[in-house]
């Protein structure tokens, strides 16, 4: 069973490994399509968050390091 098949929260989807490589907007749209009851919070990888449980929040971890295109 893969992590995308696991549904530990009463049968509701809680993980989205298929979002890797998508834009932030595409990822947010997919999460909202699957779980409109959740609020998506976008945070850079490595952000320290408090251990506060927010039952209707999903954190979308993003890599904010962009590659600079080479000219020439």
PDB file of N, CA and C in Angstrom:
ATOM      1  N   UNK A   1       0.850  -1.182   0.000  1.00  0.00           N
ATOM      2  CA  UNK A   1       0.000   0.000   0.000  1.00  0.00           C
ATOM      3  C   UNK A   1       0.888   1.235   0.000  1.00  0.00           C
ATOM      4  N   UNK A   2       0.629   2.138  -0.903  1.00  0.00           N
ATOM      5  CA  UNK A   2       1.419   3.368  -0.942  1.00  0.00           C
ATOM      6  C   UNK A   2       0.798   4.406  -0.034  1.00  0.00           C
ATOM      7  N   UNK A   3       1.550   5.477   0.227  1.00  0.00           N
ATOM      8  CA  UNK A   3       1.030   6.517   1.111  1.00  0.00           C
ATOM      9  C   UNK A   3      -0.184   7.205   0.514  1.00  0.00           C
ATOM     10  N   UNK A   4      -0.291   7.219  -0.817  1.00  0.00           N
ATOM     11  CA  UNK A   4      -1.451   7.858  -1.429  1.00  0.00           C
ATOM     12  C   UNK A   4      -2.707   7.010  -1.273  1.00  0.00           C
ATOM     13  N   UNK A   5      -2.528   5.701  -0.951  1.00  0.00           N
ATOM     14  CA  UNK A   5      -3.667   4.825  -0.742  1.00  0.00           C
ATOM     15  C   UNK A   5      -4.165   4.869   0.696  1.00  0.00           C
ATOM     16  N   UNK A   6      -3.342   5.385   1.599  1.00  0.00           N
ATOM     17  CA  UNK A   6      -3.735   5.364   3.003  1.00  0.00           C
ATOM     18  C   UNK A   6      -4.800   6.413   3.276  1.00  0.00           C
ATOM     19  N   UNK A   7      -5.793   6.028   4.056  1.00  0.00           N
ATOM     20  CA  UNK A   7      -6.879   6.930   4.397  1.00  0.00           C
ATOM     21  C   UNK A   7      -7.185   6.776   5.884  1.00  0.00           C
ATOM     22  N   UNK A   8      -6.256   7.239   6.743  1.00  0.00           N
ATOM     23  CA  UNK A   8      -6.415   7.027   8.171  1.00  0.00           C
ATOM     24  C   UNK A   8      -7.427   7.943   8.844  1.00  0.00           C
ATOM     25  N   UNK A   9      -7.915   8.938   8.161  1.00  0.00           N
ATOM     26  CA  UNK A   9      -8.775   9.947   8.769  1.00  0.00           C
ATOM     27  C   UNK A   9     -10.235   9.704   8.372  1.00  0.00           C
ATOM     28  N   UNK A  10     -10.789   8.579   8.825  1.00  0.00           N
ATOM     29  CA  UNK A  10     -12.178   8.288   8.517  1.00  0.00           C
ATOM     30  C   UNK A  10     -12.455   8.130   7.034  1.00  0.00           C
ATOM     31  N   UNK A  11     -11.473   7.640   6.272  1.00  0.00           N
ATOM     32  CA  UNK A  11     -11.663   7.449   4.841  1.00  0.00           C
ATOM     33  C   UNK A  11     -11.381   8.684   4.009  1.00  0.00           C
ATOM     34  N   UNK A  12     -11.007   9.806   4.641  1.00  0.00           N
ATOM     35  CA  UNK A  12     -10.709  11.037   3.917  1.00  0.00           C
ATOM     36  C   UNK A  12      -9.231  11.105   3.559  1.00  0.00           C
ATOM     37  N   UNK A  13      -8.926  11.654   2.423  1.00  0.00           N
ATOM     38  CA  UNK A  13      -7.547  11.773   1.964  1.00  0.00           C
ATOM     39  C   UNK A  13      -6.777  12.749   2.852  1.00  0.00           C
ATOM     40  N   UNK A  14      -5.567  12.345   3.256  1.00  0.00           N
ATOM     41  CA  UNK A  14      -4.747  13.189   4.132  1.00  0.00           C
ATOM     42  C   UNK A  14      -3.352  13.432   3.580  1.00  0.00           C
ATOM     43  N   UNK A  15      -2.997  12.808   2.455  1.00  0.00           N
ATOM     44  CA  UNK A  15      -1.667  12.976   1.863  1.00  0.00           C
ATOM     45  C   UNK A  15      -1.801  13.119   0.359  1.00  0.00           C
ATOM     46  N   UNK A  16      -0.907  13.925  -0.246  1.00  0.00           N
ATOM     47  CA  UNK A  16      -0.933  14.168  -1.678  1.00  0.00           C
ATOM     48  C   UNK A  16       0.473  14.070  -2.266  1.00  0.00           C
ATOM     49  N   UNK A  17       1.078  12.886  -2.306  1.00  0.00           N
ATOM     50  CA  UNK A  17       2.427  12.762  -2.868  1.00  0.00           C
ATOM     51  C   UNK A  17       2.467  13.072  -4.364  1.00  0.00           C
ATOM     52  N   UNK A  18       1.335  13.002  -5.035  1.00  0.00           N
ATOM     53  CA  UNK A  18       1.283  13.271  -6.472  1.00  0.00           C
ATOM     54  C   UNK A  18       1.450  14.755  -6.807  1.00  0.00           C
ATOM     55  N   UNK A  19       1.521  15.615  -5.803  1.00  0.00           N
ATOM     56  CA  UNK A  19       1.656  17.053  -6.044  1.00  0.00           C
ATOM     57  C   UNK A  19       3.091  17.496  -6.307  1.00  0.00           C
ATOM     58  N   UNK A  20       4.048  16.629  -6.055  1.00  0.00           N
ATOM     59  CA  UNK A  20       5.457  16.978  -6.256  1.00  0.00           C
ATOM     60  C   UNK A  20       5.671  17.399  -7.711  1.00  0.00           C
ATOM     61  N   UNK A  21       6.245  18.562  -7.905  1.00  0.00           N
ATOM     62  CA  UNK A  21       6.532  19.073  -9.238  1.00  0.00           C
ATOM     63  C   UNK A  21       5.480  20.020  -9.785  1.00  0.00           C
ATOM     64  N   UNK A  22       4.319  20.109  -9.136  1.00  0.00           N
ATOM     65  CA  UNK A  22       3.282  21.031  -9.591  1.00  0.00           C
ATOM     66  C   UNK A  22       3.544  22.437  -9.055  1.00  0.00           C
ATOM     67  N   UNK A  23       2.900  23.421  -9.653  1.00  0.00           N
ATOM     68  CA  UNK A  23       2.991  24.781  -9.127  1.00  0.00           C
ATOM     69  C   UNK A  23       2.177  24.861  -7.838  1.00  0.00           C
ATOM     70  N   UNK A  24       2.383  25.910  -7.081  1.00  0.00           N
ATOM     71  CA  UNK A  24       1.637  26.102  -5.840  1.00  0.00           C
ATOM     72  C   UNK A  24       0.145  26.171  -6.130  1.00  0.00           C
ATOM     73  N   UNK A  25      -0.234  26.908  -7.154  1.00  0.00           N
ATOM     74  CA  UNK A  25      -1.656  27.055  -7.479  1.00  0.00           C
ATOM     75  C   UNK A  25      -2.268  25.728  -7.912  1.00  0.00           C
ATOM     76  N   UNK A  26      -1.544  24.942  -8.700  1.00  0.00           N
ATOM     77  CA  UNK A  26      -2.053  23.632  -9.120  1.00  0.00           C
ATOM     78  C   UNK A  26      -2.223  22.712  -7.913  1.00  0.00           C
ATOM     79  N   UNK A  27      -1.242  22.736  -7.010  1.00  0.00           N
ATOM     80  CA  UNK A  27      -1.295  21.884  -5.823  1.00  0.00           C
ATOM     81  C   UNK A  27      -2.462  22.279  -4.917  1.00  0.00           C
ATOM     82  N   UNK A  28      -2.633  23.579  -4.706  1.00  0.00           N
ATOM     83  CA  UNK A  28      -3.752  24.043  -3.881  1.00  0.00           C
ATOM     84  C   UNK A  28      -5.091  23.650  -4.493  1.00  0.00           C
ATOM     85  N   UNK A  29      -5.201  23.771  -5.803  1.00  0.00           N
ATOM     86  CA  UNK A  29      -6.450  23.422  -6.488  1.00  0.00           C
ATOM     87  C   UNK A  29      -6.757  21.933  -6.333  1.00  0.00           C
ATOM     88  N   UNK A  30      -5.745  21.078  -6.415  1.00  0.00           N
ATOM     89  CA  UNK A  30      -5.938  19.632  -6.282  1.00  0.00           C
ATOM     90  C   UNK A  30      -6.385  19.288  -4.863  1.00  0.00           C
ATOM     91  N   UNK A  31      -5.754  19.898  -3.864  1.00  0.00           N
ATOM     92  CA  UNK A  31      -6.133  19.641  -2.477  1.00  0.00           C
ATOM     93  C   UNK A  31      -7.571  20.087  -2.243  1.00  0.00           C
ATOM     94  N   UNK A  32      -7.911  21.279  -2.720  1.00  0.00           N
ATOM     95  CA  UNK A  32      -9.268  21.803  -2.534  1.00  0.00           C
ATOM     96  C   UNK A  32     -10.304  20.950  -3.269  1.00  0.00           C
ATOM     97  N   UNK A  33      -9.924  20.379  -4.419  1.00  0.00           N
ATOM     98  CA  UNK A  33     -10.847  19.509  -5.153  1.00  0.00           C
ATOM     99  C   UNK A  33     -11.102  18.220  -4.370  1.00  0.00           C
ATOM    100  N   UNK A  34     -10.040  17.688  -3.761  1.00  0.00           N
ATOM    101  CA  UNK A  34     -10.161  16.442  -2.987  1.00  0.00           C
ATOM    102  C   UNK A  34     -10.813  16.671  -1.628  1.00  0.00           C
ATOM    103  N   UNK A  35     -10.473  17.795  -0.993  1.00  0.00           N
ATOM    104  CA  UNK A  35     -10.942  18.069   0.373  1.00  0.00           C
ATOM    105  C   UNK A  35     -11.324  19.542   0.516  1.00  0.00           C
ATOM    106  N   UNK A  36     -12.495  19.939   0.047  1.00  0.00           N
ATOM    107  CA  UNK A  36     -12.895  21.350   0.147  1.00  0.00           C
ATOM    108  C   UNK A  36     -13.064  21.842   1.582  1.00  0.00           C
ATOM    109  N   UNK A  37     -13.080  20.916   2.534  1.00  0.00           N
ATOM    110  CA  UNK A  37     -13.231  21.287   3.942  1.00  0.00           C
ATOM    111  C   UNK A  37     -11.930  21.784   4.562  1.00  0.00           C
ATOM    112  N   UNK A  38     -10.818  21.661   3.863  1.00  0.00           N
ATOM    113  CA  UNK A  38      -9.510  22.035   4.424  1.00  0.00           C
ATOM    114  C   UNK A  38      -9.081  23.428   3.994  1.00  0.00           C
ATOM    115  N   UNK A  39      -8.317  24.062   4.878  1.00  0.00           N
ATOM    116  CA  UNK A  39      -7.652  25.319   4.565  1.00  0.00           C
ATOM    117  C   UNK A  39      -6.199  24.979   4.237  1.00  0.00           C
ATOM    118  N   UNK A  40      -5.705  25.428   3.094  1.00  0.00           N
ATOM    119  CA  UNK A  40      -4.341  25.131   2.669  1.00  0.00           C
ATOM    120  C   UNK A  40      -3.436  26.264   3.100  1.00  0.00           C
ATOM    121  N   UNK A  41      -2.379  25.918   3.838  1.00  0.00           N
ATOM    122  CA  UNK A  41      -1.392  26.904   4.271  1.00  0.00           C
ATOM    123  C   UNK A  41      -0.074  26.578   3.578  1.00  0.00           C
ATOM    124  N   UNK A  42       0.437  27.524   2.799  1.00  0.00           N
ATOM    125  CA  UNK A  42       1.675  27.329   2.046  1.00  0.00           C
ATOM    126  C   UNK A  42       2.840  27.832   2.882  1.00  0.00           C
ATOM    127  N   UNK A  43       3.820  26.938   3.121  1.00  0.00           N
ATOM    128  CA  UNK A  43       4.995  27.298   3.909  1.00  0.00           C
ATOM    129  C   UNK A  43       6.263  26.788   3.229  1.00  0.00           C
ATOM    130  N   UNK A  44       7.355  27.548   3.315  1.00  0.00           N
ATOM    131  CA  UNK A  44       8.623  27.061   2.770  1.00  0.00           C
ATOM    132  C   UNK A  44       9.137  25.872   3.577  1.00  0.00           C
ATOM    133  N   UNK A  45       9.784  24.937   2.886  1.00  0.00           N
ATOM    134  CA  UNK A  45      10.396  23.798   3.557  1.00  0.00           C
ATOM    135  C   UNK A  45      11.354  24.317   4.618  1.00  0.00           C
ATOM    136  N   UNK A  46      11.313  23.741   5.797  1.00  0.00           N
ATOM    137  CA  UNK A  46      12.201  24.139   6.882  1.00  0.00           C
ATOM    138  C   UNK A  46      11.579  25.127   7.859  1.00  0.00           C
ATOM    139  N   UNK A  47      10.392  25.619   7.549  1.00  0.00           N
ATOM    140  CA  UNK A  47       9.711  26.537   8.459  1.00  0.00           C
ATOM    141  C   UNK A  47       9.384  25.815   9.758  1.00  0.00           C
ATOM    142  N   UNK A  48       9.656  26.468  10.850  1.00  0.00           N
ATOM    143  CA  UNK A  48       9.339  25.896  12.159  1.00  0.00           C
ATOM    144  C   UNK A  48       7.911  26.296  12.507  1.00  0.00           C
ATOM    145  N   UNK A  49       7.102  25.303  12.820  1.00  0.00           N
ATOM    146  CA  UNK A  49       5.712  25.590  13.191  1.00  0.00           C
ATOM    147  C   UNK A  49       5.466  25.097  14.610  1.00  0.00           C
ATOM    148  N   UNK A  50       4.531  25.731  15.267  1.00  0.00           N
ATOM    149  CA  UNK A  50       4.176  25.321  16.614  1.00  0.00           C
ATOM    150  C   UNK A  50       3.424  23.997  16.571  1.00  0.00           C
ATOM    151  N   UNK A  51       3.501  23.241  17.631  1.00  0.00           N
ATOM    152  CA  UNK A  51       2.822  21.959  17.713  1.00  0.00           C
ATOM    153  C   UNK A  51       1.356  22.099  18.034  1.00  0.00           C
ATOM    154  N   UNK A  52       0.707  23.057  17.413  1.00  0.00           N
ATOM    155  CA  UNK A  52      -0.716  23.296  17.635  1.00  0.00           C
ATOM    156  C   UNK A  52      -1.507  22.501  16.603  1.00  0.00           C
ATOM    157  N   UNK A  53      -2.490  21.753  17.068  1.00  0.00           N
ATOM    158  CA  UNK A  53      -3.315  20.966  16.160  1.00  0.00           C
ATOM    159  C   UNK A  53      -4.418  21.851  15.590  1.00  0.00           C
ATOM    160  N   UNK A  54      -4.459  21.931  14.279  1.00  0.00           N
ATOM    161  CA  UNK A  54      -5.518  22.657  13.583  1.00  0.00           C
ATOM    162  C   UNK A  54      -6.184  21.625  12.673  1.00  0.00           C
ATOM    163  N   UNK A  55      -7.334  21.095  13.079  1.00  0.00           N
ATOM    164  CA  UNK A  55      -7.916  19.954  12.379  1.00  0.00           C
ATOM    165  C   UNK A  55      -8.324  20.184  10.929  1.00  0.00           C
ATOM    166  N   UNK A  56      -8.569  21.417  10.541  1.00  0.00           N
ATOM    167  CA  UNK A  56      -8.988  21.662   9.153  1.00  0.00           C
ATOM    168  C   UNK A  56      -7.889  22.328   8.326  1.00  0.00           C
ATOM    169  N   UNK A  57      -6.631  22.167   8.757  1.00  0.00           N
ATOM    170  CA  UNK A  57      -5.503  22.773   8.038  1.00  0.00           C
ATOM    171  C   UNK A  57      -4.642  21.688   7.436  1.00  0.00           C
ATOM    172  N   UNK A  58      -4.187  21.935   6.207  1.00  0.00           N
ATOM    173  CA  UNK A  58      -3.172  21.099   5.592  1.00  0.00           C
ATOM    174  C   UNK A  58      -2.038  22.028   5.184  1.00  0.00           C
ATOM    175  N   UNK A  59      -0.813  21.623   5.489  1.00  0.00           N
ATOM    176  CA  UNK A  59       0.337  22.451   5.148  1.00  0.00           C
ATOM    177  C   UNK A  59       0.908  21.967   3.824  1.00  0.00           C
ATOM    178  N   UNK A  60       1.060  22.891   2.899  1.00  0.00           N
ATOM    179  CA  UNK A  60       1.660  22.623   1.604  1.00  0.00           C
ATOM    180  C   UNK A  60       3.096  23.116   1.681  1.00  0.00           C
ATOM    181  N   UNK A  61       4.023  22.173   1.872  1.00  0.00           N
ATOM    182  CA  UNK A  61       5.439  22.522   1.977  1.00  0.00           C
ATOM    183  C   UNK A  61       5.980  22.777   0.578  1.00  0.00           C
ATOM    184  N   UNK A  62       6.623  23.924   0.384  1.00  0.00           N
ATOM    185  CA  UNK A  62       7.160  24.263  -0.935  1.00  0.00           C
ATOM    186  C   UNK A  62       8.645  24.560  -0.843  1.00  0.00           C
ATOM    187  N   UNK A  63       9.345  24.189  -1.910  1.00  0.00           N
ATOM    188  CA  UNK A  63      10.753  24.502  -2.037  1.00  0.00           C
ATOM    189  C   UNK A  63      10.828  25.864  -2.714  1.00  0.00           C
ATOM    190  N   UNK A  64      11.273  26.864  -1.989  1.00  0.00           N
ATOM    191  CA  UNK A  64      11.269  28.229  -2.520  1.00  0.00           C
ATOM    192  C   UNK A  64      12.566  28.598  -3.229  1.00  0.00           C
ATOM    193  N   UNK A  65      13.470  27.638  -3.378  1.00  0.00           N
ATOM    194  CA  UNK A  65      14.726  27.914  -4.064  1.00  0.00           C
ATOM    195  C   UNK A  65      14.486  27.752  -5.566  1.00  0.00           C
ATOM    196  N   UNK A  66      14.493  28.850  -6.267  1.00  0.00           N
ATOM    197  CA  UNK A  66      14.256  28.805  -7.716  1.00  0.00           C
ATOM    198  C   UNK A  66      15.596  28.792  -8.448  1.00  0.00           C
ATOM    199  N   UNK A  67      15.633  28.061  -9.523  1.00  0.00           N
ATOM    200  CA  UNK A  67      16.849  28.055 -10.336  1.00  0.00           C
ATOM    201  C   UNK A  67      16.839  29.294 -11.220  1.00  0.00           C
ATOM    202  N   UNK A  68      17.993  29.927 -11.325  1.00  0.00           N
ATOM    203  CA  UNK A  68      18.131  31.113 -12.161  1.00  0.00           C
ATOM    204  C   UNK A  68      18.498  30.654 -13.566  1.00  0.00           C
ATOM    205  N   UNK A  69      17.675  31.020 -14.548  1.00  0.00           N
ATOM    206  CA  UNK A  69      17.989  30.583 -15.909  1.00  0.00           C
ATOM    207  C   UNK A  69      19.301  31.181 -16.391  1.00  0.00           C
ATOM    208  N   UNK A  70      20.073  30.364 -17.075  1.00  0.00           N
ATOM    209  CA  UNK A  70      21.358  30.834 -17.622  1.00  0.00           C
ATOM    210  C   UNK A  70      21.118  31.498 -18.960  1.00  0.00           C
ATOM    211  N   UNK A  71      21.725  32.655 -19.121  1.00  0.00           N
ATOM    212  CA  UNK A  71      21.587  33.400 -20.373  1.00  0.00           C
ATOM    213  C   UNK A  71      22.872  33.215 -21.185  1.00  0.00           C
ATOM    214  N   UNK A  72      22.672  32.835 -22.430  1.00  0.00           N
ATOM    215  CA  UNK A  72      23.830  32.746 -23.318  1.00  0.00           C
ATOM    216  C   UNK A  72      24.307  31.421 -23.652  1.00  0.00           C
TER     217      UNK A  72
END
